Coordinates of C-alpha atoms in Angstrom, one line a residue:
Chain A
M964 CA -3.1 -50.3 -36.5
S965 CA -2.1 -53.8 -35.3
W966 CA -1.1 -52.4 -32.0
L967 CA -4.7 -51.1 -31.5
T968 CA -6.2 -54.5 -32.3
E969 CA -3.6 -56.1 -30.0
L970 CA -4.8 -53.7 -27.2
T971 CA -8.4 -54.2 -27.9
S972 CA -8.2 -58.2 -28.0
N973 CA -5.9 -58.6 -24.8
P974 CA -8.3 -60.0 -22.1
A975 CA -6.2 -58.5 -19.6
I976 CA -7.2 -55.3 -20.9
T977 CA -10.8 -56.0 -22.2
D978 CA -11.8 -57.9 -19.0
R979 CA -9.6 -56.8 -16.1
L980 CA -9.0 -53.2 -16.8
P981 CA -12.4 -51.4 -16.3
E982 CA -12.6 -53.5 -13.1
A983 CA -9.2 -52.5 -12.0
A984 CA -9.8 -48.8 -12.8
V985 CA -12.9 -48.8 -10.5
E986 CA -10.9 -50.6 -7.7
T987 CA -8.5 -47.9 -8.0
L988 CA -11.0 -45.2 -7.8
L989 CA -12.9 -46.9 -4.9
M990 CA -9.6 -47.5 -3.0
V991 CA -8.3 -43.8 -3.4
G992 CA -11.8 -42.3 -2.8
W993 CA -12.5 -44.1 0.2
S994 CA -9.0 -43.7 1.9
A995 CA -9.1 -39.9 0.7
L996 CA -12.4 -39.5 2.5
L997 CA -11.1 -41.0 5.6
A998 CA -7.8 -39.3 5.5
A999 CA -9.5 -36.0 5.5
L1000 CA -11.8 -37.0 8.4
G1001 CA -8.8 -38.0 10.1
G1002 CA -6.1 -35.7 9.1
L1003 CA -8.0 -32.3 9.4
P1004 CA -8.6 -32.7 13.2
L1005 CA -5.1 -34.0 13.8
G1006 CA -3.6 -30.9 11.9
L1007 CA -5.9 -28.6 13.9
W1008 CA -5.0 -30.1 17.1
L1009 CA -1.3 -29.9 16.1
R1010 CA -1.7 -26.3 15.4
S1011 CA -3.8 -25.5 18.5
S1012 CA -1.4 -27.2 20.9
D1013 CA 1.5 -25.3 19.3
P1014 CA 3.1 -22.6 21.5
G1015 CA 1.5 -20.0 19.5
G1016 CA -1.8 -21.7 19.2
L1017 CA -5.3 -21.5 20.6
R1018 CA -4.6 -23.9 23.6
P1019 CA -0.7 -24.4 23.9
H1020 CA 0.3 -27.6 25.4
R1021 CA 3.9 -28.6 25.1
A1022 CA 3.6 -32.4 25.9
V1023 CA 0.5 -32.9 23.9
N1024 CA 2.2 -31.2 20.8
A1025 CA 5.3 -33.3 21.3
V1026 CA 3.5 -36.5 21.2
L1027 CA 1.2 -35.6 18.2
S1028 CA 4.3 -34.3 16.4
L1029 CA 6.2 -37.7 17.2
V1030 CA 3.3 -39.8 16.0
V1031 CA 2.8 -37.8 12.9
N1032 CA 6.5 -37.9 12.1
V1033 CA 6.8 -41.7 12.7
G1034 CA 3.7 -42.3 10.6
R1035 CA 5.2 -40.1 7.7
S1036 CA 8.7 -41.7 7.8
L1037 CA 7.6 -45.3 7.4
P1038 CA 7.9 -46.3 3.7
F1039 CA 4.4 -47.2 2.7
I1040 CA 5.1 -50.6 1.5
I1041 CA 6.5 -51.6 5.1
L1042 CA 3.6 -49.8 6.7
A1043 CA 1.2 -51.8 4.8
I1044 CA 2.9 -55.1 5.6
A1045 CA 3.2 -54.1 9.2
L1046 CA -0.6 -53.4 9.4
I1047 CA -1.6 -56.7 7.8
P1048 CA -3.0 -58.1 11.2
V1049 CA -4.9 -55.0 11.8
T1050 CA -6.2 -54.9 8.2
R1051 CA -7.4 -58.7 8.6
W1052 CA -9.0 -57.8 11.9
L1053 CA -10.9 -54.7 10.3
T1054 CA -11.9 -56.1 7.1
G1055 CA -11.6 -59.8 7.4
S1056 CA -9.0 -60.1 4.7
A1057 CA -5.5 -58.7 3.7
L1058 CA -6.4 -58.8 -0.1
G1059 CA -8.7 -56.7 -2.2
W1060 CA -9.3 -53.1 -2.5
Q1061 CA -11.2 -52.6 0.6
A1062 CA -8.1 -54.1 2.6
A1063 CA -5.9 -51.6 1.1
V1064 CA -8.0 -48.9 2.3
V1065 CA -6.8 -49.5 5.8
P1066 CA -2.9 -48.9 5.2
L1067 CA -3.6 -46.2 2.7
T1068 CA -5.7 -44.2 5.3
V1069 CA -3.1 -45.0 8.1
G1070 CA -0.5 -43.5 5.8
A1071 CA -2.4 -40.6 4.4
I1072 CA -3.7 -39.2 7.9
P1073 CA -0.3 -37.9 9.1
F1074 CA 0.4 -36.9 5.6
Y1075 CA -2.6 -34.6 5.6
A1076 CA -2.4 -33.7 9.0
R1077 CA 1.2 -31.9 8.4
L1078 CA -0.5 -30.3 5.3
A1079 CA -3.7 -28.9 7.1
E1080 CA -1.4 -27.9 10.0
A1081 CA 0.6 -25.7 7.6
A1082 CA -2.4 -24.4 5.9
V1083 CA -4.0 -23.3 9.1
R1084 CA -0.7 -21.7 10.4
E1085 CA -1.0 -19.3 7.5
V1086 CA -4.0 -17.6 9.1
P1087 CA -2.7 -14.5 10.8
A1088 CA -2.8 -14.2 14.6
G1089 CA -4.8 -11.0 14.3
K1090 CA -7.7 -12.6 12.8
V1091 CA -7.9 -15.1 15.6
E1092 CA -7.7 -12.2 18.2
A1093 CA -10.5 -10.3 16.1
A1094 CA -12.7 -13.2 16.5
L1095 CA -11.8 -13.7 20.2
L1096 CA -12.5 -10.3 20.9
A1097 CA -15.9 -10.6 19.1
G1098 CA -16.7 -13.1 22.1
A1099 CA -16.0 -16.3 19.8
S1100 CA -15.2 -19.4 21.7
R1101 CA -12.3 -21.6 20.7
R1102 CA -14.5 -24.0 18.9
Q1103 CA -15.9 -21.2 17.0
V1104 CA -12.7 -19.7 16.1
L1105 CA -11.5 -23.2 15.0
A1106 CA -14.3 -23.6 12.4
G1107 CA -15.3 -20.1 11.7
V1108 CA -11.9 -18.6 11.3
L1109 CA -9.0 -21.1 11.2
V1110 CA -10.7 -23.6 9.0
R1111 CA -12.7 -21.3 6.9
E1112 CA -9.9 -18.8 6.4
S1113 CA -7.5 -21.4 5.1
L1114 CA -9.9 -23.4 3.1
P1115 CA -8.0 -22.8 -0.3
G1116 CA -4.9 -24.2 1.3
L1117 CA -6.7 -27.1 3.0
V1118 CA -8.2 -28.0 -0.5
S1119 CA -4.9 -27.7 -2.1
G1120 CA -3.2 -29.9 0.7
F1121 CA -6.1 -32.4 0.0
T1122 CA -5.4 -32.4 -3.7
V1123 CA -1.5 -33.2 -2.9
T1124 CA -2.8 -36.1 -0.6
V1125 CA -5.2 -37.5 -3.1
V1126 CA -2.4 -37.7 -5.6
A1127 CA -0.1 -39.3 -3.2
L1128 CA -2.8 -42.1 -2.5
V1129 CA -3.0 -42.7 -6.2
S1130 CA 0.6 -43.5 -6.1
Y1131 CA 0.3 -45.3 -2.8
S1132 CA -2.6 -47.4 -4.3
A1133 CA -0.3 -48.7 -7.0
M1134 CA 2.1 -49.8 -4.5
A1135 CA -0.6 -51.5 -2.5
G1136 CA -1.2 -53.3 -5.8
A1137 CA 2.1 -55.0 -5.5
I1138 CA 0.8 -56.7 -2.2
G1139 CA -2.6 -57.8 -3.5
A1140 CA -4.7 -54.8 -3.3
G1141 CA -6.0 -55.0 -6.9
G1142 CA -6.4 -51.8 -9.0
L1143 CA -4.6 -50.5 -11.7
G1144 CA -1.1 -51.0 -9.8
F1145 CA -1.7 -54.6 -9.5
L1146 CA -2.8 -55.0 -13.1
A1147 CA 0.4 -53.2 -14.2
I1148 CA 2.7 -55.3 -12.2
S1149 CA 1.0 -58.8 -12.5
Y1150 CA 0.4 -58.6 -16.2
G1151 CA 2.9 -55.9 -17.3
Y1152 CA 5.8 -56.6 -15.3
N1153 CA 5.4 -60.3 -14.4
R1154 CA 4.1 -61.5 -17.7
F1155 CA 6.0 -59.0 -20.0
Q1156 CA 2.6 -57.6 -21.2
W1157 CA 4.1 -54.1 -21.9
D1158 CA 1.0 -52.9 -23.6
V1159 CA -0.8 -53.5 -20.1
M1160 CA 1.7 -51.7 -18.2
I1161 CA 1.5 -48.8 -20.6
V1162 CA -2.2 -48.5 -20.6
C1163 CA -2.2 -48.4 -16.9
V1164 CA 0.4 -45.9 -16.5
V1165 CA -1.5 -43.7 -18.8
L1166 CA -4.6 -44.2 -17.1
I1167 CA -2.9 -43.2 -13.8
V1168 CA -1.4 -40.2 -15.3
L1169 CA -4.7 -39.0 -16.7
L1170 CA -6.4 -39.6 -13.4
V1171 CA -3.7 -37.5 -11.6
Q1172 CA -4.0 -34.7 -14.3
L1173 CA -7.9 -34.7 -13.7
L1174 CA -7.4 -34.7 -9.8
Q1175 CA -5.1 -31.8 -9.8
T1176 CA -7.0 -29.8 -12.3
V1177 CA -10.1 -30.3 -10.4
G1178 CA -8.5 -29.5 -7.0
D1179 CA -6.9 -26.3 -8.3
L1180 CA -10.3 -25.1 -9.7
V1181 CA -11.8 -25.7 -6.4
A1182 CA -9.2 -24.0 -4.4
R1183 CA -9.3 -20.9 -6.6
A1184 CA -13.1 -20.8 -6.4
L1185 CA -12.7 -20.6 -2.7
D1186 CA -9.9 -18.1 -2.6
H1187 CA -11.3 -14.5 -2.0
R1188 CA -7.8 -13.0 -1.1
Chain B
M1460 CA -15.4 -0.3 42.1
V1461 CA -18.4 0.6 40.0
D1462 CA -17.3 3.0 37.3
D1463 CA -17.8 3.6 33.8
G1464 CA -15.2 3.6 31.1
I1465 CA -11.8 2.3 31.5
V1466 CA -9.9 1.9 34.8
L1467 CA -6.4 0.6 35.1
N1468 CA -4.9 0.2 38.8
A1469 CA -1.2 -0.3 39.5
L1470 CA -1.0 -2.6 36.1
R1471 CA 2.1 -4.4 35.8
K1472 CA 3.1 -6.9 33.2
V1473 CA 6.5 -8.8 33.3
Y1474 CA 7.3 -11.3 30.6
P1475 CA 9.8 -13.9 31.8
L1476 CA 12.9 -14.5 29.4
R1477 CA 15.5 -16.9 29.8
S1478 CA 17.9 -14.3 30.7
G1479 CA 15.9 -12.6 33.4
E1480 CA 12.6 -10.7 32.7
V1481 CA 11.3 -7.7 30.8
M1482 CA 9.1 -5.4 32.5
A1483 CA 6.5 -4.1 29.8
L1484 CA 4.2 -2.4 32.1
D1485 CA 5.4 -1.1 35.4
G1486 CA 2.5 0.3 37.6
I1487 CA 0.2 2.0 35.2
D1488 CA -2.6 4.1 36.8
L1489 CA -5.1 5.3 34.2
R1490 CA -8.7 6.4 34.0
V1491 CA -10.6 7.0 30.9
Q1492 CA -14.2 8.4 31.4
R1493 CA -17.1 7.5 29.5
G1494 CA -17.4 9.4 26.4
A1495 CA -13.7 10.4 26.5
V1496 CA -11.3 9.8 23.4
H1497 CA -8.0 9.2 25.1
G1498 CA -4.6 8.6 23.4
I1499 CA -1.6 6.5 24.3
V1500 CA 1.6 7.6 22.7
G1501 CA 5.1 6.5 23.1
E1502 CA 8.0 5.1 21.4
S1503 CA 7.9 1.2 20.1
G1504 CA 8.6 -1.1 23.1
A1505 CA 7.2 1.5 25.7
G1506 CA 4.3 -0.8 26.4
K1507 CA 1.4 0.6 24.5
S1508 CA 0.3 -2.9 22.8
T1509 CA 0.8 -4.7 26.0
L1510 CA -1.4 -2.2 27.6
I1511 CA -4.3 -2.5 25.2
R1512 CA -4.0 -6.2 25.1
C1513 CA -4.4 -6.2 28.9
V1514 CA -7.8 -4.1 28.5
T1515 CA -9.0 -6.9 26.2
G1516 CA -8.1 -9.5 28.3
L1517 CA -6.0 -11.1 25.6
E1518 CA -3.1 -10.6 28.0
R1519 CA -3.4 -11.2 31.9
P1520 CA -1.4 -8.6 34.0
T1521 CA 1.0 -9.9 36.3
S1522 CA -0.5 -7.7 38.9
G1523 CA -2.8 -4.8 39.2
S1524 CA -6.2 -4.8 37.7
V1525 CA -8.1 -3.8 34.6
W1526 CA -11.9 -2.6 34.7
V1527 CA -14.1 -1.8 32.0
D1528 CA -17.5 -0.4 32.8
G1529 CA -17.2 -1.7 36.3
E1530 CA -16.3 -5.4 35.4
E1531 CA -12.9 -6.5 36.2
I1532 CA -11.4 -7.9 32.9
S1533 CA -8.2 -8.9 34.6
A1534 CA -10.0 -11.6 37.0
A1535 CA -12.8 -12.7 34.8
G1536 CA -13.0 -16.2 34.0
E1537 CA -13.3 -17.5 30.3
R1538 CA -17.1 -17.4 30.1
D1539 CA -17.2 -14.0 31.7
L1540 CA -14.4 -12.9 29.5
R1541 CA -16.3 -13.7 26.3
R1542 CA -19.3 -12.2 27.6
A1543 CA -17.4 -8.9 28.7
R1544 CA -15.7 -8.7 25.3
R1545 CA -19.1 -8.0 23.7
R1546 CA -18.8 -4.6 25.3
I1547 CA -15.4 -4.1 23.8
G1548 CA -14.8 -3.2 20.2
M1549 CA -11.4 -3.4 18.7
V1550 CA -9.8 -1.8 15.6
F1551 CA -6.4 -2.9 14.3
Q1552 CA -3.8 -1.2 12.5
H1553 CA -4.1 -4.0 9.9
V1554 CA -7.8 -4.5 10.2
H1555 CA -7.7 -8.2 10.3
L1556 CA -10.8 -8.7 8.3
F1557 CA -11.9 -12.2 7.5
D1558 CA -10.9 -12.7 3.9
A1559 CA -13.3 -15.5 3.3
R1560 CA -16.0 -13.4 4.2
T1561 CA -18.1 -10.5 2.5
A1562 CA -17.9 -7.0 4.1
A1563 CA -21.6 -7.7 5.4
D1564 CA -20.7 -11.1 6.9
N1565 CA -17.5 -9.4 8.6
V1566 CA -19.6 -6.8 10.2
G1567 CA -22.3 -9.3 11.0
Y1568 CA -19.7 -11.8 12.5
P1569 CA -19.9 -10.6 16.3
L1570 CA -23.7 -10.6 16.1
R1571 CA -23.5 -14.2 14.8
I1572 CA -21.5 -15.0 17.7
A1573 CA -23.9 -13.3 20.0
K1574 CA -26.7 -15.5 18.4
V1575 CA -28.4 -12.5 17.1
P1576 CA -31.5 -13.9 14.8
A1577 CA -30.6 -13.4 11.0
A1578 CA -33.2 -10.8 10.2
R1579 CA -32.2 -8.5 12.9
R1580 CA -28.7 -9.2 12.0
R1581 CA -29.1 -8.1 8.4
E1582 CA -31.0 -4.9 9.6
R1583 CA -28.0 -3.9 11.9
V1584 CA -25.4 -4.7 9.4
A1585 CA -27.1 -2.4 6.9
E1586 CA -27.2 0.3 9.6
L1587 CA -23.6 -0.1 10.4
L1588 CA -22.4 0.0 6.8
E1589 CA -24.3 3.1 6.3
L1590 CA -22.9 4.5 9.5
V1591 CA -19.5 3.9 8.2
G1592 CA -20.4 5.3 4.5
L1593 CA -20.2 2.0 2.6
Q1594 CA -23.7 1.2 1.9
G1595 CA -24.1 -1.1 -1.2
R1596 CA -20.6 -2.6 -0.7
G1597 CA -21.9 -5.3 1.6
D1598 CA -21.2 -7.9 -0.8
S1599 CA -17.5 -7.1 -1.6
Y1600 CA -14.9 -9.3 -0.2
P1601 CA -12.0 -7.5 1.7
A1602 CA -9.6 -7.9 -1.2
Q1603 CA -12.0 -6.0 -3.4
L1604 CA -12.1 -2.9 -1.1
S1605 CA -9.2 -0.2 -0.6
G1606 CA -7.2 0.3 2.6
G1607 CA -9.4 3.2 3.9
Q1608 CA -12.7 1.0 2.9
R1609 CA -11.4 -2.2 4.7
Q1610 CA -10.7 -0.1 7.8
R1611 CA -14.2 1.3 7.9
V1612 CA -15.5 -2.3 7.6
G1613 CA -13.1 -3.1 10.5
I1614 CA -14.8 0.0 12.5
A1615 CA -18.3 -1.2 11.6
R1616 CA -17.4 -4.8 12.7
A1617 CA -16.1 -3.4 16.1
L1618 CA -19.2 -1.5 16.6
A1619 CA -21.4 -4.3 15.6
A1620 CA -22.2 -5.6 18.9
D1621 CA -23.0 -2.2 20.6
P1622 CA -19.9 -2.0 22.6
S1623 CA -19.4 0.8 25.2
V1624 CA -15.6 1.0 24.7
L1625 CA -13.7 1.1 21.5
L1626 CA -9.9 0.2 21.3
C1627 CA -8.0 1.4 18.4
D1628 CA -4.5 0.0 18.0
E1629 CA -2.6 2.3 15.4
P1630 CA -5.9 2.5 13.3
T1631 CA -4.3 4.9 10.9
S1632 CA -0.7 3.9 10.6
A1633 CA -1.3 2.0 7.5
L1634 CA -3.3 4.6 5.6
D1635 CA -2.5 7.7 3.7
A1636 CA -3.0 11.2 5.2
A1637 CA -6.4 11.8 3.5
T1638 CA -7.8 8.4 4.5
T1639 CA -6.4 9.0 8.0
R1640 CA -8.4 12.2 8.4
Q1641 CA -11.6 10.4 7.2
I1642 CA -11.0 7.6 9.5
L1643 CA -10.1 9.7 12.6
R1644 CA -13.4 11.9 11.9
L1645 CA -15.4 8.7 11.7
I1646 CA -14.3 7.7 15.1
R1647 CA -15.0 11.0 16.6
D1648 CA -18.3 11.2 14.9
V1649 CA -19.1 7.7 16.3
R1650 CA -18.0 8.7 19.8
D1651 CA -20.3 11.8 19.6
R1652 CA -23.3 9.9 18.3
I1653 CA -22.9 6.7 20.5
G1654 CA -21.1 8.1 23.5
L1655 CA -18.3 5.4 23.3
T1656 CA -15.2 5.5 25.3
V1657 CA -12.4 5.4 22.9
L1658 CA -8.8 4.4 23.6
I1659 CA -6.3 5.0 20.9
I1660 CA -2.9 3.9 20.8
T1661 CA -0.7 5.6 18.2
H1662 CA 2.7 6.9 17.6
E1663 CA 1.4 9.7 15.5
M1664 CA 0.9 13.1 17.2
S1665 CA -1.4 14.2 14.5
V1666 CA -3.8 11.5 15.6
V1667 CA -3.9 13.0 19.3
R1668 CA -4.2 16.4 18.0
E1669 CA -7.1 15.5 15.8
V1670 CA -9.3 13.4 18.0
C1671 CA -8.1 12.9 21.6
D1672 CA -9.3 14.8 24.7
S1673 CA -6.5 13.5 26.7
V1674 CA -3.4 11.8 26.4
T1675 CA -0.8 9.6 28.3
L1676 CA 2.8 9.3 27.3
L1677 CA 4.3 5.9 28.1
D1678 CA 8.0 5.6 28.5
R1679 CA 9.5 2.1 29.4
G1680 CA 6.2 0.7 30.8
R1681 CA 5.6 3.9 33.1
V1682 CA 3.3 7.0 32.6
A1683 CA 5.6 9.7 31.7
E1684 CA 3.1 12.4 31.4
H1685 CA -0.7 12.5 31.4
G1686 CA -3.5 14.8 31.4
P1687 CA -6.2 16.6 29.2
L1688 CA -4.8 17.9 26.0
A1689 CA -5.1 21.5 26.9
E1690 CA -3.3 20.9 30.4
V1691 CA -0.5 18.8 28.6
A1692 CA 0.1 21.4 26.0
G1693 CA 0.2 24.0 28.6
R1694 CA 3.2 22.6 30.3
P1695 CA 5.8 24.0 28.2
G1696 CA 9.0 22.0 28.0
T1697 CA 7.5 18.9 28.5
R1698 CA 8.0 16.3 25.8
L1699 CA 4.4 16.0 25.0
A1700 CA 4.0 19.6 24.6
R1701 CA 7.1 19.9 22.3
E1702 CA 5.5 17.0 20.3
L1703 CA 1.9 18.2 20.2
I1704 CA 3.2 21.8 19.1
P1705 CA 6.3 21.0 17.0
L1706 CA 8.3 23.9 15.7
P1707 CA 8.7 24.1 11.9
P1708 CA 12.2 23.7 10.5
L1709 CA 14.4 26.7 11.3
P1710 CA 15.3 29.0 8.4
A1711 CA 19.0 28.9 7.6
G1712 CA 21.3 31.8 8.6
G1713 CA 20.3 34.1 11.4
A1714 CA 22.7 35.6 13.9
G1715 CA 22.9 35.6 17.7
A1716 CA 21.2 33.2 20.3
G1717 CA 18.0 31.4 20.0
V1718 CA 15.4 31.6 22.6
E1719 CA 12.5 29.4 22.8
V1720 CA 9.1 30.8 24.1
A1721 CA 6.0 28.5 24.9
F1722 CA 2.9 29.4 25.9
A1723 CA -0.7 27.8 26.5
G1724 CA -3.9 29.2 27.5
A1725 CA -2.6 32.8 27.1
D1726 CA -4.0 35.4 24.7
T1727 CA -1.8 35.1 21.6
A1728 CA -2.2 38.7 20.7
S1729 CA -0.6 39.7 24.1
V1730 CA 2.2 37.2 23.7
F1731 CA 3.1 38.8 20.4
R1732 CA 2.8 42.3 22.0
T1733 CA 5.2 41.3 24.7
I1734 CA 7.7 39.9 22.0
G1735 CA 7.2 43.2 20.0
G1736 CA 8.2 45.1 23.0
L1737 CA 11.6 43.3 23.7
G1738 CA 13.3 46.0 21.5
D1739 CA 16.0 45.8 18.8
G1740 CA 17.1 42.6 17.1
V1741 CA 14.5 40.5 18.7
E1742 CA 12.8 38.5 15.9
V1743 CA 10.4 35.5 15.5
A1744 CA 12.3 32.9 13.5
A1745 CA 9.9 30.1 13.5
G1746 CA 6.5 29.4 15.2
T1747 CA 3.4 27.2 15.7
V1748 CA 0.1 28.1 17.2
E1749 CA -2.3 25.4 17.6
T1750 CA -5.8 25.1 19.0
L1751 CA -5.8 22.1 21.3
G1752 CA -8.7 21.0 23.5
G1753 CA -10.3 24.4 23.1
T1754 CA -7.4 26.7 24.1
Q1755 CA -4.5 28.1 22.0
A1756 CA -1.1 26.8 22.7
G1757 CA 2.0 27.8 20.7
R1758 CA 5.9 27.4 20.5
L1759 CA 8.0 30.2 19.1
R1760 CA 11.8 30.7 18.3
L1761 CA 13.2 33.8 18.8
D1762 CA 16.5 35.1 17.2
V1763 CA 18.0 37.3 19.7
P1764 CA 21.4 39.3 19.9
A1765 CA 23.8 37.2 21.9
D1766 CA 24.7 39.8 24.4
R1767 CA 20.9 40.5 25.1
R1768 CA 19.9 36.8 25.7
D1769 CA 19.7 36.8 29.4
E1770 CA 17.9 40.1 29.6
V1771 CA 15.2 38.9 27.1
L1772 CA 14.9 35.6 28.8
R1773 CA 14.1 37.6 32.1
A1774 CA 11.6 39.8 30.5
L1775 CA 9.7 36.8 28.8
R1776 CA 9.6 35.1 32.3
D1777 CA 8.3 38.1 34.0
A1778 CA 5.7 38.5 31.4
G1779 CA 4.5 34.8 32.6
L1780 CA 5.8 32.9 29.5
H1781 CA 7.9 29.8 29.5
A1782 CA 11.2 30.6 28.1
E1783 CA 14.5 28.8 27.5
G1784 CA 17.8 29.9 26.1
G1785 CA 18.8 27.7 23.1
E1786 CA 22.5 27.4 22.2
A1787 CA 23.9 30.2 20.4
R1788 CA 24.2 29.7 16.8

């Protein structure tokens, strides 16, 4: 069991690993929360301004769609570097997990917006009409019908977003964000401590498994179809 | 124009297309009196759905006007429209219940929108579920109900906010025959109890026969035929009369010429006496007699020796019956 003693005696693992894991959780947690808060309204707006939506507006829809597409097409690592001035202005530093939340959120908002738009699009037009004929306002239709009826899909899309954020957060580690990705790169890759790399990867895989399982459970509990 | 019920005046709806335009409704005048059940029939593409969407205000007419209980829907602003819609209940072919809400919450939805207090809402929902025969099923989600039960919930939801007008868009087209009868009975029952004005769009003549007081046949955006059921059935030879009183399939064989006789409002026995008096070789090959809107109407197909065809036709017409010579077979 020499590899086990090696693992438990490596200071990179005993000292840095718990800290890095917490950083990853904080980074992913905050950016996921902010991505949901930004992405859901954006997705709803995309859907509503669509020709078949509640308030069709060709120009608004085209602009939103373009912004979302640009946001989604930039490779995350480029986005993170390009955003460094903004990050510095917002958080006072370009390093640390707090700084990483900025590019992670900016990257995840358009990502979730598209998934939310697709989920909301699944709500049949007839349900919207039924609500309008009950005298509902647009806002009431949005919250009480579009969001509520597509909740399972919105949750599934959120799970996909959070998992993507876990992988982005590892990339953010490459430019000084801390977390498990940073640990894996700086110790595992740069210093050839493969054990550190493997432990980090295993932890990330477990985290993703856990997130996906919880996400699926919640989506299923919300689905009454 | 202060008037109960539904009134359409010179209603036109044109959809612009890249290649010209489509005239969905081309000058519809229609009046459905309070408490009447009116059917709109026609082939798909005749404009039935556009018509009902204009009544709900989901679609703005290109010209003409739509009135519900004296309020002009076609000119109402958004706020007025929302208020006016509380007087309109709508039943859809595919029901369109909210899957994420229980049956009770579906029925209570219009009340929630109308800001009815929760306690009053619960009472009303219980009443409505009982009215449609679903007491005790309030906690079920739509997915746990059968097609017929879902449509009952749909009807309860449409009635929740005490509308004065009930619009039904193919309410039974997705249901089996037995369930269709139950749902139609329910609609009639509700009309009798609450005095609703009901507009039913359908492509099934059986729906018209079973619940409607009057009927309109739409053809390419125009009113082709129109009137109370008994009256429409009493215009032999028209499309509505033919479809309301369909002839059963003819037996194979038979010699000579076919003659079709149609009658309405007449004493059925005297019609048969007339036919019996036509003499040798004249036989009834197929026939239907229906009671529509309180009068008897029927269509008969006679087998007549070819050489007596003209003579028989004349005799039937002299007796005041509508008779047409079919082709010899």
